[in-house]
CSV table of C-alpha atoms in Angstrom, one decimal:
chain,number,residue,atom,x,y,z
C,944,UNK,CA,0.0,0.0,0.0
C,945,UNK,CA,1.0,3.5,-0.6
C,946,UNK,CA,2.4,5.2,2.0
C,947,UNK,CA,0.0,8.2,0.6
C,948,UNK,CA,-3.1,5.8,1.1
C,949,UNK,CA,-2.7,5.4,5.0
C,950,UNK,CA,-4.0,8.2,7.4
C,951,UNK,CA,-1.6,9.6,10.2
C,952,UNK,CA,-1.9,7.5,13.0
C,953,UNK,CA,-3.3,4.5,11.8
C,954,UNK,CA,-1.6,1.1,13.0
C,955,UNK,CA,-1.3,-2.1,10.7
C,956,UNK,CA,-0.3,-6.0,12.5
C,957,UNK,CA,1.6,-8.0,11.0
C,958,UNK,CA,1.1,-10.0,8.2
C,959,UNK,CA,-1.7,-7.8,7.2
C,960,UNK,CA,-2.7,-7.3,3.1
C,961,UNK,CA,-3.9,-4.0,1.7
C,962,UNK,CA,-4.9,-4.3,-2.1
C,963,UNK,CA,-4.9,-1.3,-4.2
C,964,UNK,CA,-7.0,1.4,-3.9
C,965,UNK,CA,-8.1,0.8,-0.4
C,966,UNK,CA,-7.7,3.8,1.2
C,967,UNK,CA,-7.1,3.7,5.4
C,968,UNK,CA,-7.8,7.2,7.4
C,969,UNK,CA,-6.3,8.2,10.5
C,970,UNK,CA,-6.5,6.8,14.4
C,971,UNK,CA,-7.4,3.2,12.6
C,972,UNK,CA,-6.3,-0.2,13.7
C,973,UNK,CA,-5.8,-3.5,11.8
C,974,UNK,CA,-4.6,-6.3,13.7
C,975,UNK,CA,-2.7,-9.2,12.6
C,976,UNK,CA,-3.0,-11.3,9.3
C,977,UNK,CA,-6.2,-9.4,8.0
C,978,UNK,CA,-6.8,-8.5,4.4
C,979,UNK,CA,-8.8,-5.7,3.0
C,980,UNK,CA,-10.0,-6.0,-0.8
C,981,UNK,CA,-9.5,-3.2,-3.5
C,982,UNK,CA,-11.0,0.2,-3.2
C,983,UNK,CA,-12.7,-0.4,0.7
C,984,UNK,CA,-12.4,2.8,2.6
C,985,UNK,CA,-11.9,2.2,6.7
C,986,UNK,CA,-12.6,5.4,7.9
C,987,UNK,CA,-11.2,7.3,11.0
C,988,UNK,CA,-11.3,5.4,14.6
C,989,UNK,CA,-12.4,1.9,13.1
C,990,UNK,CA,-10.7,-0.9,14.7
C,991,UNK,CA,-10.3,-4.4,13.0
C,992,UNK,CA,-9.4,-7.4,15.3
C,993,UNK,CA,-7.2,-10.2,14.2
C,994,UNK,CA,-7.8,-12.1,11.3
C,995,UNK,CA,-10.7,-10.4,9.5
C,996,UNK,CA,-11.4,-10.8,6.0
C,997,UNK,CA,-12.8,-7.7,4.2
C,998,UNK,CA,-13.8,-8.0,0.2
C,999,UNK,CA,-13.7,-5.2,-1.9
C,1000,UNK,CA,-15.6,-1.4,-2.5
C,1001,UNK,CA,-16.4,-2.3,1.2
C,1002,UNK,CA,-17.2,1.3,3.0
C,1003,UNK,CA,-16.6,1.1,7.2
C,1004,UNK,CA,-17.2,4.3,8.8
C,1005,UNK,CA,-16.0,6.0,11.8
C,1006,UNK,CA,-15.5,4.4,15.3
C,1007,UNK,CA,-16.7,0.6,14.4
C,1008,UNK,CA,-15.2,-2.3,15.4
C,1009,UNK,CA,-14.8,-5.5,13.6
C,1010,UNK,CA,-13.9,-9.0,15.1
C,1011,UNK,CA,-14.0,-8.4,19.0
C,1012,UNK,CA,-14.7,-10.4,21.3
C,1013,UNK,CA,-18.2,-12.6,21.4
C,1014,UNK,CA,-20.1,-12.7,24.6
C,1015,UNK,CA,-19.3,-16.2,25.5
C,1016,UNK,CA,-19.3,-16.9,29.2
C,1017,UNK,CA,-20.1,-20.1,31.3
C,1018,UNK,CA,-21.0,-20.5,34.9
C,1019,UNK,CA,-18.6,-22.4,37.2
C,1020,UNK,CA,-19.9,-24.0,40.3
C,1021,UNK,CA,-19.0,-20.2,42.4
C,1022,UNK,CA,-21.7,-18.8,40.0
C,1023,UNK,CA,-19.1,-16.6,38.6
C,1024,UNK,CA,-18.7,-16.4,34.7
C,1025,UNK,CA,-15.5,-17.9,33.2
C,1026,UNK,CA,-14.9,-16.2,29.5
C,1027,UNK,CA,-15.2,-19.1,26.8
C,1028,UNK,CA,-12.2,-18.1,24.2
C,1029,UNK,CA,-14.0,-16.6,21.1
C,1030,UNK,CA,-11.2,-17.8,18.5
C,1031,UNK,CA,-12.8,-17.3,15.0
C,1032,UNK,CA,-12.8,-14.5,12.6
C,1033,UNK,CA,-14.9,-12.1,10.7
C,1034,UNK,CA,-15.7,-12.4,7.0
C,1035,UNK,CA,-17.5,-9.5,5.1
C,1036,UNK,CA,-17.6,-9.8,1.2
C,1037,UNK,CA,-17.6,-7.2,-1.4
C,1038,UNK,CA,-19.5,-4.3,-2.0
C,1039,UNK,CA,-20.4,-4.4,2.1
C,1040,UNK,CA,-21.2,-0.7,3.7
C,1041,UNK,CA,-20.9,-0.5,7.2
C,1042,UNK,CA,-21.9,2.9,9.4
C,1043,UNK,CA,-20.7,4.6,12.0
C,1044,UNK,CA,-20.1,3.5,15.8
C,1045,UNK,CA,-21.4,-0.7,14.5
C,1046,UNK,CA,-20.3,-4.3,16.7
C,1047,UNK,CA,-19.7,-7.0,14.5
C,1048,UNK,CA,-18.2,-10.1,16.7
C,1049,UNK,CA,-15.6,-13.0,16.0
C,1050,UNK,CA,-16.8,-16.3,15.9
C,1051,UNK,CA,-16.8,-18.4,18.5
C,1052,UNK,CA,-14.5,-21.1,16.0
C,1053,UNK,CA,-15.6,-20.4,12.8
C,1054,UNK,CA,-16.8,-17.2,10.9
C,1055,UNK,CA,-19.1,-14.9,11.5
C,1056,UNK,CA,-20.4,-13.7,7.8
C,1057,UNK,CA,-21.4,-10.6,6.6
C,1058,UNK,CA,-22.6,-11.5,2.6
C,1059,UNK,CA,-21.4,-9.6,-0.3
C,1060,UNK,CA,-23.8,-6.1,-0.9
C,1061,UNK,CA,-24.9,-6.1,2.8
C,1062,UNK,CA,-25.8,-2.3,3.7
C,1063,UNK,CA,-25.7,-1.3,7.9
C,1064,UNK,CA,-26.8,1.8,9.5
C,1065,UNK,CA,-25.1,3.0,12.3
C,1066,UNK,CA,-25.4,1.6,16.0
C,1067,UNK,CA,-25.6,-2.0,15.0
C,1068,UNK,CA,-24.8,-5.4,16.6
C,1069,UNK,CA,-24.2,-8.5,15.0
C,1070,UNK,CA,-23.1,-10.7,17.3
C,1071,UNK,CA,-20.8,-13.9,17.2
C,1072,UNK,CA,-21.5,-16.8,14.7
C,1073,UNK,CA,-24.3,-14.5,13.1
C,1074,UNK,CA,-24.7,-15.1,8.8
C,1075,UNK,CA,-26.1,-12.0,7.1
C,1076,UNK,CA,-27.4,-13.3,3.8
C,1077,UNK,CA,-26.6,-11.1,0.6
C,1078,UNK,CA,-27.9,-7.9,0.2
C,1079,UNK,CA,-29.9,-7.1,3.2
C,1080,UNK,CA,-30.3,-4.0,4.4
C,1081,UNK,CA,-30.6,-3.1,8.4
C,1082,UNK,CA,-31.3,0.2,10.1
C,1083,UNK,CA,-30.2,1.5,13.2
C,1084,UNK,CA,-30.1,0.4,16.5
C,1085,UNK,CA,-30.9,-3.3,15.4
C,1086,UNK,CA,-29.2,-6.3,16.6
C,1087,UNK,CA,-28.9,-9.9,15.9
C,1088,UNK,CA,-28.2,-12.4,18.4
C,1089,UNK,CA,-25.3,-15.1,18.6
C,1090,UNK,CA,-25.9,-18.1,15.9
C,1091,UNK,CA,-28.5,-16.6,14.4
C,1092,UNK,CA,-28.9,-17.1,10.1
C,1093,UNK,CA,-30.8,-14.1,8.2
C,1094,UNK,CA,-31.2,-15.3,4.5
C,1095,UNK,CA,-31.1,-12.9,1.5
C,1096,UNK,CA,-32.6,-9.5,0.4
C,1097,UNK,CA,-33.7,-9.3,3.9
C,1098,UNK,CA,-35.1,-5.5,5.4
C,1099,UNK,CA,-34.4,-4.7,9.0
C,1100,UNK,CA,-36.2,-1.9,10.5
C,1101,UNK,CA,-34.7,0.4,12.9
C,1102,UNK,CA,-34.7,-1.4,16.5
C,1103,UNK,CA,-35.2,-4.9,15.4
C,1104,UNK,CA,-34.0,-7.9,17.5
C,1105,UNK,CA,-33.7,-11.1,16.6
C,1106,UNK,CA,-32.7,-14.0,19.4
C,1107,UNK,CA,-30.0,-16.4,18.9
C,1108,UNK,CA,-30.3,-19.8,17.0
C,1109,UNK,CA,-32.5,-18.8,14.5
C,1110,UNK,CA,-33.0,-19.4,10.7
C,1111,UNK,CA,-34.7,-16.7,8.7
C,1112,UNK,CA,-35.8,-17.1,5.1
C,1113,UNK,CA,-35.4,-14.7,2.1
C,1114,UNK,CA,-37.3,-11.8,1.1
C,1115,UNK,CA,-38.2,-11.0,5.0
C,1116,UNK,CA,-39.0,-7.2,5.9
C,1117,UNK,CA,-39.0,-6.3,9.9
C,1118,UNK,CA,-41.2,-3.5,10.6
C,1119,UNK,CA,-39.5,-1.3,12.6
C,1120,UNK,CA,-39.0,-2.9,16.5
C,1121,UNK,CA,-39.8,-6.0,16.1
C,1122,UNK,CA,-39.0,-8.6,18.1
C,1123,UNK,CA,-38.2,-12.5,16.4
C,1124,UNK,CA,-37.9,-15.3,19.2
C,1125,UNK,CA,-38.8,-17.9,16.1
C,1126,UNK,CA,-37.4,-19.3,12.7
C,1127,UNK,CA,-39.4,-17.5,9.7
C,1128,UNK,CA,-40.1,-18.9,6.6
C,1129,UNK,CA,-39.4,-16.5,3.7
C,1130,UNK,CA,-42.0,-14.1,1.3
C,1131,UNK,CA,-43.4,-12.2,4.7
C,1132,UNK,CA,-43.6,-9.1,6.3
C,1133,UNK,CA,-43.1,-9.3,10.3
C,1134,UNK,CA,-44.6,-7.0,12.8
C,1135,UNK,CA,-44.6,-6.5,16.8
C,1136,UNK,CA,-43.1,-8.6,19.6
C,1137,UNK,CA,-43.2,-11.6,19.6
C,1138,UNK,CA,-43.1,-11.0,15.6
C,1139,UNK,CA,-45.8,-12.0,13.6
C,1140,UNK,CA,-46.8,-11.7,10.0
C,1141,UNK,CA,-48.1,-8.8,8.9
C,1142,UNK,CA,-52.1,-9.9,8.3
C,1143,UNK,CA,-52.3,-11.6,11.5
C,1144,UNK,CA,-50.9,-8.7,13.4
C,1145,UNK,CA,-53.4,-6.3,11.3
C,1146,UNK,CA,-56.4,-8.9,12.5
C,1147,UNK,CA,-55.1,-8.9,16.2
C,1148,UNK,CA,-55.0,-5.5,16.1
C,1149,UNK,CA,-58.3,-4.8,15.6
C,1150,UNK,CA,-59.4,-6.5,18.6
C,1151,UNK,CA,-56.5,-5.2,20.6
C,1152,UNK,CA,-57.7,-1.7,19.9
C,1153,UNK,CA,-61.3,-2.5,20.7
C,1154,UNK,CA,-60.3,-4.2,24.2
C,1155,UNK,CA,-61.6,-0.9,26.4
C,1156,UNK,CA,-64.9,-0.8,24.6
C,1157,UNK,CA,-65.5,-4.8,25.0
C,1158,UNK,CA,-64.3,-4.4,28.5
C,1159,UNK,CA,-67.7,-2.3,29.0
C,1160,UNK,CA,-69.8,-4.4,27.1
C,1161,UNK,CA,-68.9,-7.3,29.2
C,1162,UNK,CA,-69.6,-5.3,32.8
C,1163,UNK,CA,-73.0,-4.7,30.9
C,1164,UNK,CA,-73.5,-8.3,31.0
C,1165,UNK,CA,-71.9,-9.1,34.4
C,1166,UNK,CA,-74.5,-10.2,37.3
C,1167,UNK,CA,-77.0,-10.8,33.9
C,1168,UNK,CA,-76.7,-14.9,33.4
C,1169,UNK,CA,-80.3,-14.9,31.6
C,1170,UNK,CA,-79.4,-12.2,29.5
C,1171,UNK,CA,-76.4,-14.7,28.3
C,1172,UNK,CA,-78.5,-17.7,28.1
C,1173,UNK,CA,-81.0,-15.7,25.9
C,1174,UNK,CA,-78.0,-14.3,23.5
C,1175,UNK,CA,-76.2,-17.1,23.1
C,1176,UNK,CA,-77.1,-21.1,22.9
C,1177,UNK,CA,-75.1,-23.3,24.9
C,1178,UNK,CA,-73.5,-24.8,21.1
C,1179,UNK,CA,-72.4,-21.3,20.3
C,1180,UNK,CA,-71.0,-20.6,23.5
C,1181,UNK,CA,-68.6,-23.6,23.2
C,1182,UNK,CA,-68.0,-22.8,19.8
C,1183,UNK,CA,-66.7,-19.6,20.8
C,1184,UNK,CA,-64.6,-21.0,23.5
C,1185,UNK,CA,-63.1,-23.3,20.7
C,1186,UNK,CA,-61.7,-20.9,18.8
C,1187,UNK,CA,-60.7,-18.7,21.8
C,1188,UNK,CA,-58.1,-22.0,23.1
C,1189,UNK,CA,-57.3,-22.6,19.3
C,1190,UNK,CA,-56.2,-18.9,19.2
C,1191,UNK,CA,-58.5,-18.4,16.0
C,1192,UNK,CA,-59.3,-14.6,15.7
C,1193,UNK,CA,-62.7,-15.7,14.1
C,1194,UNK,CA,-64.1,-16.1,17.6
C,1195,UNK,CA,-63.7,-12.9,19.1
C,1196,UNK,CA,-65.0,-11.2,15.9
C,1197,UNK,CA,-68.3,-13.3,16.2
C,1198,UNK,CA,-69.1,-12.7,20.1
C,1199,UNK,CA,-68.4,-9.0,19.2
C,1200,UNK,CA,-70.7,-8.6,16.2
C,1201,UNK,CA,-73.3,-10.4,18.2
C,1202,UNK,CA,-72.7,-8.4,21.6
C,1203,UNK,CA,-73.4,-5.2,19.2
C,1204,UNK,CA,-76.5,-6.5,17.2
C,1205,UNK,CA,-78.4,-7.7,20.5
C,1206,UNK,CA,-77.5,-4.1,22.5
C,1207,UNK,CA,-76.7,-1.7,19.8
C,1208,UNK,CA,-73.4,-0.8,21.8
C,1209,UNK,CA,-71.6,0.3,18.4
């Protein structure tokens, strides 16, 4: 590398490759045997651990930090934590942009992955083990916990979380602070906590929203047991509780229609 291509400052390990046209700003770090790919710029105060792989055109902005540490700890019989040696790397392909003040973790033994065409906003933690399928996009303040797989052409919302050990699909969008405890299959649009797909939401919504208004209708109907036998049959009223164990929207939206048709409480 061209002496003219590295900022004052800046500190480069051992064993390290530069390929031409990256450009290195000042106050950066680049530990031991790490390689960064043709025309990536590593802007000021980014520090890269040991052993990280970076492609080419990647962009890493100020003050991020590639390859530290996991958070692997284990109990011993004290209760006190014992650090579990994180000794993998980080790999980000080409064309990856990373903002400002991101976390991206060393594997545990292998690699953690960032795919080639991968865009991240600032404030970001990807956490160790974690595959980011190509070109998925995530916003600010979002992290990803240890393990976890997303697939490609994935859209992260600001403030998402996903847990650890999961495997999402392709073509996901995360509304913005959701919160995924489960695998997803791919084709969806995910919204709230715990995440859910976007029509489903939209129906439990409805009744969510409605919950202060059926709270009256029932205190209406409390202390009234003939006005219940006369509205509903005893069929219907186990049909109702049916669908209310089965968790099938349907059921609520019947009792409600009814509860307004009989007392006009619209």
């Amino acid at each position: 590398m061209c002496i003219r291509d590295r900022g004052a400052f800046s500190y480069i390990g051992k064993n390290v490759k530069i390929e031409k046209g990256a450009k290195i700003f000042p106050y950066t770090y680049i530990g031991e045997n790490s390689e960064i790919g043709e025309n990536t710029i590593i802007y000021p105060g980014v520090k890269i651990y040991d052993s990280t792989k970076i492609g080419s055109k990647c962009v890493i902005h100020a003050n991020s930090v590639i390859g530290s540490d996991g958070f692997g700890f284990a109990p011993n019989e004290k209760g006190e934590y014992l650090t579990i040696p994180q000794i993998g790397n980080v790999i980000i392909k080409d064309n990856v942009s990373i903002g400002s003040n991101t976390v991206i973790d060393r594997a545990t033994l292998k690699s953690t992955i960032i795919e080639k065409g991968v865009k991240m906003d600032n404030l970001i933690q990807i956490a160790h083990n974690v595959i980011i399928g190509e070109n998925t996009v995530i916003a600010a303040q979002s992290g990803v916990a240890g393990s976890s797989t997303i697939g490609k052409n994935n859209m992260l919302g600001g403030q998402v979380g996903i847990i650890g050990h999961l495997k999402m699909g392709d073509n996901i969008k995360y509304a913005a602070q959701s919160g995924v405890t489960k695998n997803m299959k791919s084709n969806q649009t995910l919204i709230g906590f715990p995440a859910v797909p976007k029509e489903k939401y939209i129906k439990s919504y409805i009744i969510f929203k409605k919950l202060p208004s059926i709270e009256e209708k029932i205190k209406k109907l409390e202390g009234s047991p003939r006005v219940i036998k006369n509205l509903f049959s005893l069929g219907e009223i186990n049909k109702f509780l049916e669908q209310c164990i089965t968790k099938k929207p349907e059921g609520w939206f019947w009792i409600h229609n009814r509860w307004d048709k009989k007392f006009n409480l619209n």
